[in-house]
């Protein structure tokens, strides 16, 4: 997990995942340039390359942004989520090729520094149709660079999770900048209406899937305060409503709690993984450990601690089961505190 | 896992084909990059550097001289390379750039040679070799491009995506050309000059790659059409 800071902790799944990414990138670029040079013999190789890498990176960015909300709806997509950062770094490298070739082509070999030229050659910042769209693309590329450079767990640990998370939420700013870069750039140069339609569909999918996921999260966050017993425990759900080795997520006094049912026992942990704030309650118990669906970080259900040598810990909660109903005390125990799971009859 | 991977790769391939097949047609223009030939002719320095190359034999209705705009590597006109050689005979090496009947040469570094013999020192009379003929006042609608990119170095070399590059090139001394398309897609090329026949580069940088209307005198000089107008009168449409 986060101790040795290997460049990539390779396993068979990651190797297959990265191989598919690599072959996919080569196929996309190869077909775009190969078919392009056949269909359009007058097109220059630089132009085809700029467009191949630009469109490829933009399509990949859409996929990356869709994986999160879609995997909440369709858990079978979790394997895509596990190594999303590999997709992100690949997308940045494709965007970098697009940006570098564009800057060399349109801004180098003149009387200005190419980077300065990006911002000042076309100074019509007060015009919508003539706006210097390259500046927006450059800013987006800088954001993607910072994200790719800090994608490793080393930075997550050193920047702290909240800072790291906030930094990586900038991907939405980058996406907005790129959309405007496309609309005020190539769309102003008479491209096929198919591209307009594709961007419209892509944008609608990103916005729509995030709104739906947000509404679902809001539903989960409905406070359970109505049924509170004299000891302060709050009624959560029936044992039978929690699938074996899975969890029921409830929001108690502002904090999401994951109540797990495993091997005839019930245990409650904070829903927030210490790695990237992933939703532990959407994961499963694997080999006796609560396993985060995002990147596989594991915690013992009894005390919320990661197995040695790892040191991550999440808070546990007191649980009672009365007449097949699970009650959880909303006050969290300090992270790593042993809380004996409640034994129930195994179904 | 295997079939999911294969399906993903088929989807990626199909999507790539969908993207490229919806590109619009690219115009026919050529840059013979790195293919240097030797050219001999007379330098015309102003307002934009050109080399006049005598056509061999009886030229019939064609002008006696063909004209090639001159540029150097990058986003610069060829002015520095032929400075002080106005009306002089030179030889130079360069790579050809052309589109329709418009031609340009990118001069190879240090390849311009001027033989200081008495015959070559004689200053050329442009007015008699390439007489100018006024075609009257016209109002034209089109777009300002930098001739180097539009004639072949870049494709496409016009419109919004190319705007910043065109500004860099024209600021660097590239001859600015007003391209006017008719309904059939045929292109008219008009070299832009001010009312006195001077270069306009520095005065049109905020008008490049935008739809414009220009009213001015059209003058024919050899195979080149010139549009003479005050840049402040250029009108956005």
PDB file of C-alpha atoms in Angstrom, chain B:
ATOM      1  CA  UNK B   1     -11.407 -10.682 -19.174  1.00  0.00           C
ATOM      2  CA  UNK B   2      -9.987 -11.711 -22.546  1.00  0.00           C
ATOM      3  CA  UNK B   3     -13.200 -11.070 -24.459  1.00  0.00           C
ATOM      4  CA  UNK B   4     -13.867  -7.819 -22.617  1.00  0.00           C
ATOM      5  CA  UNK B   5     -10.387  -6.632 -23.620  1.00  0.00           C
ATOM      6  CA  UNK B   6     -10.953  -7.624 -27.253  1.00  0.00           C
ATOM      7  CA  UNK B   7     -14.339  -5.896 -27.258  1.00  0.00           C
ATOM      8  CA  UNK B   8     -12.768  -2.735 -25.813  1.00  0.00           C
ATOM      9  CA  UNK B   9     -10.088  -2.716 -28.507  1.00  0.00           C
ATOM     10  CA  UNK B  10     -12.694  -3.191 -31.255  1.00  0.00           C
ATOM     11  CA  UNK B  11     -14.649  -0.264 -29.795  1.00  0.00           C
ATOM     12  CA  UNK B  12     -11.521   1.909 -29.706  1.00  0.00           C
ATOM     13  CA  UNK B  13     -10.713   1.032 -33.341  1.00  0.00           C
ATOM     14  CA  UNK B  14     -14.259   1.798 -34.478  1.00  0.00           C
ATOM     15  CA  UNK B  15     -14.262   5.086 -32.627  1.00  0.00           C
ATOM     16  CA  UNK B  16     -10.944   6.100 -34.145  1.00  0.00           C
ATOM     17  CA  UNK B  17     -12.342   5.336 -37.622  1.00  0.00           C
ATOM     18  CA  UNK B  18     -15.475   7.352 -36.829  1.00  0.00           C
ATOM     19  CA  UNK B  19     -13.359  10.334 -35.784  1.00  0.00           C
ATOM     20  CA  UNK B  20     -11.038  10.416 -38.777  1.00  0.00           C
ATOM     21  CA  UNK B  21     -13.711   9.623 -41.368  1.00  0.00           C
ATOM     22  CA  UNK B  22     -15.624  12.734 -40.319  1.00  0.00           C
ATOM     23  CA  UNK B  23     -12.699  15.077 -40.975  1.00  0.00           C
ATOM     24  CA  UNK B  24     -13.366  17.557 -43.747  1.00  0.00           C
ATOM     25  CA  UNK B  25     -11.402  17.453 -47.008  1.00  0.00           C
ATOM     26  CA  UNK B  26      -7.929  19.026 -46.937  1.00  0.00           C
ATOM     27  CA  UNK B  27      -7.036  21.481 -49.713  1.00  0.00           C
ATOM     28  CA  UNK B  28      -4.379  20.718 -52.279  1.00  0.00           C
ATOM     29  CA  UNK B  29      -1.212  22.615 -51.379  1.00  0.00           C
ATOM     30  CA  UNK B  30       2.436  21.606 -51.347  1.00  0.00           C
ATOM     31  CA  UNK B  31       5.658  22.278 -49.452  1.00  0.00           C
ATOM     32  CA  UNK B  32       8.658  20.454 -50.919  1.00  0.00           C
ATOM     33  CA  UNK B  33      10.335  20.325 -47.515  1.00  0.00           C
ATOM     34  CA  UNK B  34      14.082  19.707 -47.749  1.00  0.00           C
ATOM     35  CA  UNK B  35      14.037  19.360 -51.560  1.00  0.00           C
ATOM     36  CA  UNK B  36      16.323  22.229 -52.458  1.00  0.00           C
ATOM     37  CA  UNK B  37      16.765  23.469 -56.032  1.00  0.00           C
ATOM     38  CA  UNK B  38      18.796  26.366 -57.377  1.00  0.00           C
ATOM     39  CA  UNK B  39      16.949  29.377 -58.744  1.00  0.00           C
ATOM     40  CA  UNK B  40      18.332  32.363 -60.647  1.00  0.00           C
ATOM     41  CA  UNK B  41      16.485  35.617 -61.011  1.00  0.00           C
ATOM     42  CA  UNK B  42      16.025  39.256 -60.075  1.00  0.00           C
ATOM     43  CA  UNK B  43      15.255  40.294 -56.501  1.00  0.00           C
ATOM     44  CA  UNK B  44      12.338  42.632 -55.878  1.00  0.00           C
ATOM     45  CA  UNK B  45      12.732  43.711 -52.256  1.00  0.00           C
ATOM     46  CA  UNK B  46       9.672  45.863 -51.749  1.00  0.00           C
ATOM     47  CA  UNK B  47       7.063  45.847 -50.484  1.00  0.00           C
ATOM     48  CA  UNK B  48       7.489  42.082 -49.953  1.00  0.00           C
ATOM     49  CA  UNK B  49      10.570  40.223 -51.148  1.00  0.00           C
ATOM     50  CA  UNK B  50      10.130  38.258 -54.361  1.00  0.00           C
ATOM     51  CA  UNK B  51      12.371  36.744 -56.968  1.00  0.00           C
ATOM     52  CA  UNK B  52      11.492  37.236 -60.626  1.00  0.00           C
ATOM     53  CA  UNK B  53      12.515  34.348 -62.808  1.00  0.00           C
ATOM     54  CA  UNK B  54      12.528  34.788 -66.564  1.00  0.00           C
ATOM     55  CA  UNK B  55      10.362  32.322 -68.413  1.00  0.00           C
ATOM     56  CA  UNK B  56      12.252  30.575 -71.182  1.00  0.00           C
ATOM     57  CA  UNK B  57      11.382  31.094 -74.865  1.00  0.00           C
ATOM     58  CA  UNK B  58       8.292  32.792 -76.229  1.00  0.00           C
ATOM     59  CA  UNK B  59       5.937  33.298 -73.263  1.00  0.00           C
ATOM     60  CA  UNK B  60       2.897  34.132 -75.393  1.00  0.00           C
ATOM     61  CA  UNK B  61       0.150  35.636 -73.238  1.00  0.00           C
ATOM     62  CA  UNK B  62       1.983  34.811 -70.029  1.00  0.00           C
ATOM     63  CA  UNK B  63       4.088  37.447 -68.274  1.00  0.00           C
ATOM     64  CA  UNK B  64       7.785  37.388 -69.195  1.00  0.00           C
ATOM     65  CA  UNK B  65       8.703  36.739 -65.549  1.00  0.00           C
ATOM     66  CA  UNK B  66       7.208  34.347 -63.036  1.00  0.00           C
ATOM     67  CA  UNK B  67       7.230  35.646 -59.465  1.00  0.00           C
ATOM     68  CA  UNK B  68       8.038  33.710 -56.301  1.00  0.00           C
ATOM     69  CA  UNK B  69       7.546  35.183 -52.847  1.00  0.00           C
ATOM     70  CA  UNK B  70      10.592  34.643 -50.645  1.00  0.00           C
ATOM     71  CA  UNK B  71      10.683  33.360 -47.100  1.00  0.00           C
ATOM     72  CA  UNK B  72      13.255  31.886 -44.775  1.00  0.00           C
ATOM     73  CA  UNK B  73      13.027  29.023 -42.285  1.00  0.00           C
ATOM     74  CA  UNK B  74      10.355  29.545 -39.648  1.00  0.00           C
ATOM     75  CA  UNK B  75       7.901  32.382 -39.349  1.00  0.00           C
ATOM     76  CA  UNK B  76       9.909  35.049 -41.189  1.00  0.00           C
ATOM     77  CA  UNK B  77       9.720  36.615 -44.599  1.00  0.00           C
ATOM     78  CA  UNK B  78      12.834  36.498 -46.788  1.00  0.00           C
ATOM     79  CA  UNK B  79      13.621  40.215 -46.431  1.00  0.00           C
ATOM     80  CA  UNK B  80      16.759  39.825 -44.311  1.00  0.00           C
ATOM     81  CA  UNK B  81      18.275  37.313 -46.719  1.00  0.00           C
ATOM     82  CA  UNK B  82      18.003  39.561 -49.776  1.00  0.00           C
ATOM     83  CA  UNK B  83      18.514  42.923 -48.081  1.00  0.00           C
ATOM     84  CA  UNK B  84      20.244  45.442 -50.363  1.00  0.00           C
ATOM     85  CA  UNK B  85      19.763  43.308 -53.451  1.00  0.00           C
ATOM     86  CA  UNK B  86      16.730  45.094 -54.897  1.00  0.00           C
ATOM     87  CA  UNK B  87      16.878  44.865 -58.694  1.00  0.00           C
ATOM     88  CA  UNK B  88      20.016  42.702 -58.611  1.00  0.00           C
ATOM     89  CA  UNK B  89      20.481  39.334 -60.187  1.00  0.00           C
ATOM     90  CA  UNK B  90      21.100  36.475 -57.725  1.00  0.00           C
ATOM     91  CA  UNK B  91      21.148  32.723 -57.472  1.00  0.00           C
ATOM     92  CA  UNK B  92      19.753  31.000 -54.414  1.00  0.00           C
ATOM     93  CA  UNK B  93      18.825  27.547 -53.191  1.00  0.00           C
ATOM     94  CA  UNK B  94      15.391  26.910 -51.794  1.00  0.00           C
ATOM     95  CA  UNK B  95      12.419  24.604 -51.352  1.00  0.00           C
ATOM     96  CA  UNK B  96       9.265  25.277 -53.322  1.00  0.00           C
ATOM     97  CA  UNK B  97       5.871  26.046 -51.753  1.00  0.00           C
ATOM     98  CA  UNK B  98       2.862  26.255 -54.056  1.00  0.00           C
ATOM     99  CA  UNK B  99      -0.899  26.281 -54.276  1.00  0.00           C
ATOM    100  CA  UNK B 100      -2.885  26.860 -57.473  1.00  0.00           C
ATOM    101  CA  UNK B 101      -0.788  29.389 -59.441  1.00  0.00           C
ATOM    102  CA  UNK B 102       0.747  30.939 -56.327  1.00  0.00           C
ATOM    103  CA  UNK B 103       4.398  30.156 -55.612  1.00  0.00           C
ATOM    104  CA  UNK B 104       6.934  30.809 -52.889  1.00  0.00           C
ATOM    105  CA  UNK B 105      10.494  29.721 -52.129  1.00  0.00           C
ATOM    106  CA  UNK B 106      11.856  29.011 -48.645  1.00  0.00           C
ATOM    107  CA  UNK B 107      15.486  30.061 -48.988  1.00  0.00           C
ATOM    108  CA  UNK B 108      18.154  27.712 -47.660  1.00  0.00           C
ATOM    109  CA  UNK B 109      20.452  29.423 -45.143  1.00  0.00           C
ATOM    110  CA  UNK B 110      23.525  31.151 -46.645  1.00  0.00           C
ATOM    111  CA  UNK B 111      22.584  30.150 -50.189  1.00  0.00           C
ATOM    112  CA  UNK B 112      21.931  33.583 -51.695  1.00  0.00           C
ATOM    113  CA  UNK B 113      24.738  34.513 -54.110  1.00  0.00           C
ATOM    114  CA  UNK B 114      25.116  37.774 -55.949  1.00  0.00           C
ATOM    115  CA  UNK B 115      27.865  37.995 -58.551  1.00  0.00           C
ATOM    116  CA  UNK B 116      29.212  41.564 -58.534  1.00  0.00           C
ATOM    117  CA  UNK B 117      29.952  41.684 -62.254  1.00  0.00           C
ATOM    118  CA  UNK B 118      29.070  44.862 -64.017  1.00  0.00           C
ATOM    119  CA  UNK B 119      26.163  43.218 -65.808  1.00  0.00           C
ATOM    120  CA  UNK B 120      24.704  41.875 -62.577  1.00  0.00           C
ATOM    121  CA  UNK B 121      25.166  45.225 -60.838  1.00  0.00           C
ATOM    122  CA  UNK B 122      22.830  46.892 -63.341  1.00  0.00           C
ATOM    123  CA  UNK B 123      19.596  47.782 -61.575  1.00  0.00           C
ATOM    124  CA  UNK B 124      16.550  46.123 -63.060  1.00  0.00           C
ATOM    125  CA  UNK B 125      13.621  48.175 -64.356  1.00  0.00           C
ATOM    126  CA  UNK B 126      10.551  46.551 -62.815  1.00  0.00           C
ATOM    127  CA  UNK B 127       8.050  48.888 -64.464  1.00  0.00           C
ATOM    128  CA  UNK B 128       9.003  47.832 -67.953  1.00  0.00           C
ATOM    129  CA  UNK B 129       9.431  44.125 -67.152  1.00  0.00           C
ATOM    130  CA  UNK B 130       6.301  43.776 -65.031  1.00  0.00           C
ATOM    131  CA  UNK B 131       3.997  46.672 -65.841  1.00  0.00           C
ATOM    132  CA  UNK B 132       1.155  47.296 -63.382  1.00  0.00           C
ATOM    133  CA  UNK B 133      -2.391  47.472 -64.671  1.00  0.00           C
ATOM    134  CA  UNK B 134      -5.238  48.847 -62.588  1.00  0.00           C
ATOM    135  CA  UNK B 135      -8.413  46.742 -62.645  1.00  0.00           C
ATOM    136  CA  UNK B 136     -10.457  49.386 -60.811  1.00  0.00           C
ATOM    137  CA  UNK B 137     -11.983  49.701 -57.342  1.00  0.00           C
ATOM    138  CA  UNK B 138     -13.538  46.526 -55.944  1.00  0.00           C
ATOM    139  CA  UNK B 139     -15.133  45.432 -52.689  1.00  0.00           C
ATOM    140  CA  UNK B 140     -14.039  41.914 -51.756  1.00  0.00           C
ATOM    141  CA  UNK B 141     -15.013  39.553 -48.947  1.00  0.00           C
ATOM    142  CA  UNK B 142     -12.541  37.036 -47.611  1.00  0.00           C
ATOM    143  CA  UNK B 143      -9.858  36.275 -45.026  1.00  0.00           C
ATOM    144  CA  UNK B 144      -6.279  37.443 -44.512  1.00  0.00           C
ATOM    145  CA  UNK B 145      -3.817  34.537 -44.432  1.00  0.00           C
ATOM    146  CA  UNK B 146      -0.056  34.303 -44.246  1.00  0.00           C
ATOM    147  CA  UNK B 147       1.032  33.169 -47.657  1.00  0.00           C
ATOM    148  CA  UNK B 148       3.635  30.663 -46.481  1.00  0.00           C
ATOM    149  CA  UNK B 149       1.294  28.482 -44.442  1.00  0.00           C
ATOM    150  CA  UNK B 150      -1.706  28.825 -46.740  1.00  0.00           C
ATOM    151  CA  UNK B 151       0.314  28.029 -49.851  1.00  0.00           C
ATOM    152  CA  UNK B 152       1.521  24.722 -48.461  1.00  0.00           C
ATOM    153  CA  UNK B 153       3.532  24.661 -45.247  1.00  0.00           C
ATOM    154  CA  UNK B 154       0.450  23.969 -43.162  1.00  0.00           C
ATOM    155  CA  UNK B 155      -2.799  22.361 -44.080  1.00  0.00           C
ATOM    156  CA  UNK B 156      -5.154  23.849 -43.093  1.00  0.00           C
ATOM    157  CA  UNK B 157      -3.344  27.191 -43.079  1.00  0.00           C
ATOM    158  CA  UNK B 158      -6.308  29.411 -42.403  1.00  0.00           C
ATOM    159  CA  UNK B 159      -9.315  29.998 -40.134  1.00  0.00           C
ATOM    160  CA  UNK B 160      -9.402  30.135 -36.335  1.00  0.00           C
ATOM    161  CA  UNK B 161      -7.151  27.151 -35.540  1.00  0.00           C
ATOM    162  CA  UNK B 162      -4.371  28.773 -37.538  1.00  0.00           C
ATOM    163  CA  UNK B 163      -4.976  32.359 -36.464  1.00  0.00           C
ATOM    164  CA  UNK B 164      -2.116  32.709 -33.939  1.00  0.00           C
ATOM    165  CA  UNK B 165       0.379  31.144 -36.355  1.00  0.00           C
ATOM    166  CA  UNK B 166      -0.732  33.471 -39.160  1.00  0.00           C
ATOM    167  CA  UNK B 167      -0.289  36.468 -36.849  1.00  0.00           C
ATOM    168  CA  UNK B 168       3.237  35.293 -35.944  1.00  0.00           C
ATOM    169  CA  UNK B 169       4.122  34.772 -39.601  1.00  0.00           C
ATOM    170  CA  UNK B 170       2.768  38.108 -40.829  1.00  0.00           C
ATOM    171  CA  UNK B 171       4.422  39.944 -37.932  1.00  0.00           C
ATOM    172  CA  UNK B 172       7.637  38.223 -39.051  1.00  0.00           C
ATOM    173  CA  UNK B 173       7.371  39.728 -42.523  1.00  0.00           C
ATOM    174  CA  UNK B 174       5.459  37.077 -44.476  1.00  0.00           C
ATOM    175  CA  UNK B 175       3.481  38.523 -47.400  1.00  0.00           C
ATOM    176  CA  UNK B 176      -0.158  38.846 -46.261  1.00  0.00           C
ATOM    177  CA  UNK B 177      -2.653  37.602 -48.810  1.00  0.00           C
ATOM    178  CA  UNK B 178      -6.391  38.177 -48.912  1.00  0.00           C
ATOM    179  CA  UNK B 179      -8.120  34.974 -50.052  1.00  0.00           C
ATOM    180  CA  UNK B 180     -11.539  35.325 -51.637  1.00  0.00           C
ATOM    181  CA  UNK B 181     -13.627  32.229 -52.346  1.00  0.00           C
ATOM    182  CA  UNK B 182     -16.426  32.193 -54.884  1.00  0.00           C
ATOM    183  CA  UNK B 183     -19.481  29.960 -54.597  1.00  0.00           C
ATOM    184  CA  UNK B 184     -17.758  27.198 -56.549  1.00  0.00           C
ATOM    185  CA  UNK B 185     -14.870  27.198 -54.084  1.00  0.00           C
ATOM    186  CA  UNK B 186     -12.386  28.819 -56.486  1.00  0.00           C
ATOM    187  CA  UNK B 187      -9.901  31.011 -54.656  1.00  0.00           C
ATOM    188  CA  UNK B 188      -8.712  34.476 -55.658  1.00  0.00           C
ATOM    189  CA  UNK B 189      -5.378  35.561 -54.134  1.00  0.00           C
ATOM    190  CA  UNK B 190      -4.784  39.279 -53.486  1.00  0.00           C
ATOM    191  CA  UNK B 191      -1.488  40.536 -52.125  1.00  0.00           C
ATOM    192  CA  UNK B 192      -2.284  43.261 -49.584  1.00  0.00           C
ATOM    193  CA  UNK B 193      -0.632  46.671 -49.853  1.00  0.00           C
ATOM    194  CA  UNK B 194      -1.519  50.087 -48.507  1.00  0.00           C
ATOM    195  CA  UNK B 195      -2.689  52.862 -50.794  1.00  0.00           C
ATOM    196  CA  UNK B 196       0.903  53.863 -51.596  1.00  0.00           C
ATOM    197  CA  UNK B 197       1.952  50.309 -52.381  1.00  0.00           C
ATOM    198  CA  UNK B 198       3.728  49.728 -49.063  1.00  0.00           C
ATOM    199  CA  UNK B 199       3.728  46.682 -46.781  1.00  0.00           C
ATOM    200  CA  UNK B 200       0.848  46.484 -44.305  1.00  0.00           C
ATOM    201  CA  UNK B 201       2.036  43.697 -41.970  1.00  0.00           C
ATOM    202  CA  UNK B 202       2.189  45.665 -38.726  1.00  0.00           C
ATOM    203  CA  UNK B 203      -1.181  47.323 -39.300  1.00  0.00           C
ATOM    204  CA  UNK B 204      -3.352  44.250 -39.877  1.00  0.00           C
ATOM    205  CA  UNK B 205      -2.403  41.912 -37.031  1.00  0.00           C
ATOM    206  CA  UNK B 206      -5.820  42.312 -35.380  1.00  0.00           C
ATOM    207  CA  UNK B 207      -7.629  41.480 -38.639  1.00  0.00           C
ATOM    208  CA  UNK B 208      -6.005  38.169 -39.509  1.00  0.00           C
ATOM    209  CA  UNK B 209      -8.113  35.010 -39.947  1.00  0.00           C
ATOM    210  CA  UNK B 210     -11.360  36.886 -39.535  1.00  0.00           C
ATOM    211  CA  UNK B 211     -14.145  37.338 -42.085  1.00  0.00           C
ATOM    212  CA  UNK B 212     -13.449  40.740 -43.649  1.00  0.00           C
ATOM    213  CA  UNK B 213     -14.647  43.089 -46.337  1.00  0.00           C
ATOM    214  CA  UNK B 214     -12.003  45.228 -48.057  1.00  0.00           C
ATOM    215  CA  UNK B 215     -12.676  47.957 -50.574  1.00  0.00           C
ATOM    216  CA  UNK B 216      -9.664  48.996 -52.629  1.00  0.00           C
ATOM    217  CA  UNK B 217      -7.930  49.231 -55.954  1.00  0.00           C
ATOM    218  CA  UNK B 218      -7.088  45.937 -57.601  1.00  0.00           C
ATOM    219  CA  UNK B 219      -3.851  46.036 -59.585  1.00  0.00           C
ATOM    220  CA  UNK B 220      -2.441  43.267 -61.735  1.00  0.00           C
ATOM    221  CA  UNK B 221       1.341  42.907 -61.883  1.00  0.00           C
ATOM    222  CA  UNK B 222       2.449  39.918 -63.910  1.00  0.00           C
ATOM    223  CA  UNK B 223       0.671  36.891 -62.475  1.00  0.00           C
ATOM    224  CA  UNK B 224       0.018  38.585 -59.111  1.00  0.00           C
ATOM    225  CA  UNK B 225      -3.106  40.485 -58.107  1.00  0.00           C
ATOM    226  CA  UNK B 226      -2.596  43.292 -55.598  1.00  0.00           C
ATOM    227  CA  UNK B 227      -5.310  44.830 -53.412  1.00  0.00           C
ATOM    228  CA  UNK B 228      -4.394  48.363 -52.355  1.00  0.00           C
ATOM    229  CA  UNK B 229      -6.374  49.817 -49.449  1.00  0.00           C
ATOM    230  CA  UNK B 230      -5.856  51.624 -46.181  1.00  0.00           C
ATOM    231  CA  UNK B 231      -5.835  48.907 -43.442  1.00  0.00           C
ATOM    232  CA  UNK B 232      -8.014  51.096 -41.213  1.00  0.00           C
ATOM    233  CA  UNK B 233     -10.788  50.706 -43.793  1.00  0.00           C
ATOM    234  CA  UNK B 234     -10.867  46.889 -43.505  1.00  0.00           C
ATOM    235  CA  UNK B 235     -14.263  45.962 -42.152  1.00  0.00           C
ATOM    236  CA  UNK B 236     -15.233  42.890 -40.105  1.00  0.00           C
ATOM    237  CA  UNK B 237     -18.321  41.091 -41.421  1.00  0.00           C
TER     238      UNK B 237
END
